[in-house]
Short mmCIF file of C-alpha atoms and ligand atoms in Angstrom, two decimals:
data_model
loop_
_atom_site.label_atom_id
_atom_site.label_comp_id
_atom_site.label_asym_id
_atom_site.label_seq_id
_atom_site.Cartn_x
_atom_site.Cartn_y
_atom_site.Cartn_z
CA UNK L 1 -36.43 277.10 75.34
CA UNK L 2 -39.92 278.44 75.81
CA UNK L 3 -42.43 278.06 72.98
CA UNK L 4 -42.92 281.86 72.83
CA UNK L 5 -39.16 282.44 72.47
CA UNK L 6 -38.93 279.92 69.64
CA UNK L 7 -41.88 281.60 67.90
CA UNK L 8 -40.21 285.02 68.25
CA UNK L 9 -36.90 283.71 66.93
CA UNK L 10 -38.65 282.12 63.94
CA UNK L 11 -40.53 285.36 63.23
CA UNK L 12 -37.27 287.35 63.28
CA UNK L 13 -35.59 284.76 61.04
CA UNK L 14 -38.53 284.94 58.62
CA UNK L 15 -38.34 288.75 58.60
CA UNK L 16 -34.59 288.62 57.92
CA UNK L 17 -35.13 286.15 55.07
CA UNK L 18 -37.86 288.36 53.58
CA UNK L 19 -35.57 291.40 53.74
CA UNK L 20 -32.74 289.42 52.13
CA UNK L 21 -35.07 288.22 49.39
CA UNK L 22 -36.29 291.78 48.78
CA UNK L 23 -32.70 293.03 48.65
CA UNK L 24 -31.92 290.43 46.00
CA UNK L 25 -35.13 291.00 44.03
CA UNK L 26 -35.17 294.76 44.24
CA UNK L 27 -38.12 296.99 44.98
CA UNK L 28 -41.40 295.26 44.03
CA UNK L 29 -43.03 298.62 43.28
CA UNK L 30 -40.29 299.59 40.85
CA UNK L 31 -40.00 296.11 39.34
CA UNK L 32 -43.71 295.70 38.69
CA UNK L 33 -44.97 299.26 38.13
CA UNK L 34 -41.80 301.26 37.41
CA UNK L 35 -42.82 303.56 40.27
CA UNK L 36 -40.24 304.37 42.93
CA UNK L 37 -41.47 303.93 46.47
CA UNK L 38 -40.29 306.03 49.45
CA UNK L 39 -37.87 303.24 50.37
CA UNK L 40 -36.25 302.94 46.95
CA UNK L 41 -32.51 303.32 47.33
CA UNK L 42 -32.28 302.38 51.00
CA UNK L 43 -30.52 299.07 50.38
CA UNK L 44 -28.15 300.59 47.82
CA UNK L 45 -27.46 303.49 50.20
CA UNK L 46 -26.56 301.07 52.98
CA UNK L 47 -24.32 299.07 50.65
CA UNK L 48 -22.55 302.29 49.63
CA UNK L 49 -22.23 303.31 53.27
CA UNK L 50 -20.82 299.93 54.29
CA UNK L 51 -18.36 300.22 51.41
CA UNK L 52 -17.12 303.53 52.83
CA UNK L 53 -18.90 305.82 50.35
CA UNK L 54 -20.77 308.09 52.75
CA UNK L 55 -21.52 310.95 50.35
CA UNK L 56 -22.84 308.62 47.65
CA UNK L 57 -24.94 306.84 50.25
CA UNK L 58 -26.60 310.12 51.26
CA UNK L 59 -27.16 310.99 47.61
CA UNK L 60 -28.81 307.60 47.07
CA UNK L 61 -31.20 308.03 50.02
CA UNK L 62 -30.78 310.76 52.61
CA UNK L 63 -32.79 308.89 55.27
CA UNK L 64 -30.92 305.60 55.10
CA UNK L 65 -29.37 305.91 58.57
CA UNK L 66 -32.56 306.21 60.68
CA UNK L 67 -34.61 303.89 58.45
CA UNK L 68 -33.58 300.53 60.00
CA UNK L 69 -34.12 301.92 63.49
CA UNK L 70 -37.61 303.12 62.54
CA UNK L 71 -38.43 299.80 60.84
CA UNK L 72 -37.39 297.96 64.01
CA UNK L 73 -39.35 300.39 66.14
CA UNK L 74 -42.44 299.92 63.97
CA UNK L 75 -42.11 296.13 64.02
CA UNK L 76 -41.69 296.04 67.79
CA UNK L 77 -44.17 298.77 68.73
CA UNK L 78 -46.35 296.32 70.68
CA UNK L 79 -43.52 294.89 72.77
CA UNK L 80 -43.18 295.91 76.44
CA UNK L 81 -39.97 298.01 76.08
CA UNK L 82 -41.53 300.12 73.34
CA UNK L 83 -44.95 300.22 75.01
CA UNK L 84 -43.28 301.76 78.06
CA UNK L 85 -42.31 304.73 75.87
CA UNK L 86 -45.28 304.64 73.53
CA UNK L 87 -45.62 308.42 73.10
CA UNK L 88 -41.94 308.82 72.26
CA UNK L 89 -42.06 305.90 69.83
CA UNK L 90 -45.18 307.29 68.15
CA UNK L 91 -43.54 310.71 67.86
CA UNK L 92 -40.39 309.23 66.32
CA UNK L 93 -42.38 307.13 63.85
CA UNK L 94 -44.70 309.99 62.86
CA UNK L 95 -41.74 312.32 62.43
CA UNK L 96 -39.86 309.81 60.33
CA UNK L 97 -42.94 309.06 58.23
CA UNK L 98 -43.48 312.77 57.59
CA UNK L 99 -39.82 313.21 56.65
CA UNK L 100 -40.03 310.20 54.35
CA UNK L 101 -43.11 311.57 52.57
CA UNK L 102 -41.54 315.02 52.13
CA UNK L 103 -38.25 313.48 50.95
CA UNK L 104 -40.03 311.15 48.54
CA UNK L 105 -42.16 313.93 47.06
CA UNK L 106 -39.13 316.18 46.80
CA UNK L 107 -36.93 313.71 45.01
CA UNK L 108 -39.76 312.51 42.80
CA UNK L 109 -41.14 315.90 41.79
CA UNK L 110 -38.03 318.06 41.90
CA UNK L 111 -35.16 315.77 41.03
CA UNK L 112 -36.92 312.98 39.12
CA UNK L 113 -34.89 310.30 40.94
ZN1 ZN G 201 -38.99 301.06 46.16
#
């Protein structure tokens, strides 16, 4: 196996371990500062969704479905497949970021969740 492939596999393994650790620890922002971040509820929403509770999952975090895709897109934005469609990727990421900000402000200011 090429050295670059091993490095990429190790990076992906490290990222998966970090995500698993964060899922077990909970949101660092909420744990340390008691402030909900825009991603608060994503893990719980996915767990609800995987358990078959679609409505509760959307109530927990309405953007839980596109979030993993956008995280992957953001993490791989410098790879050749994404670079080939850079404008589309940038548009998707900017749109998702804008939605996330609006959603976060809405649920924080209006619903206090
Ligand atoms: Zn959070």
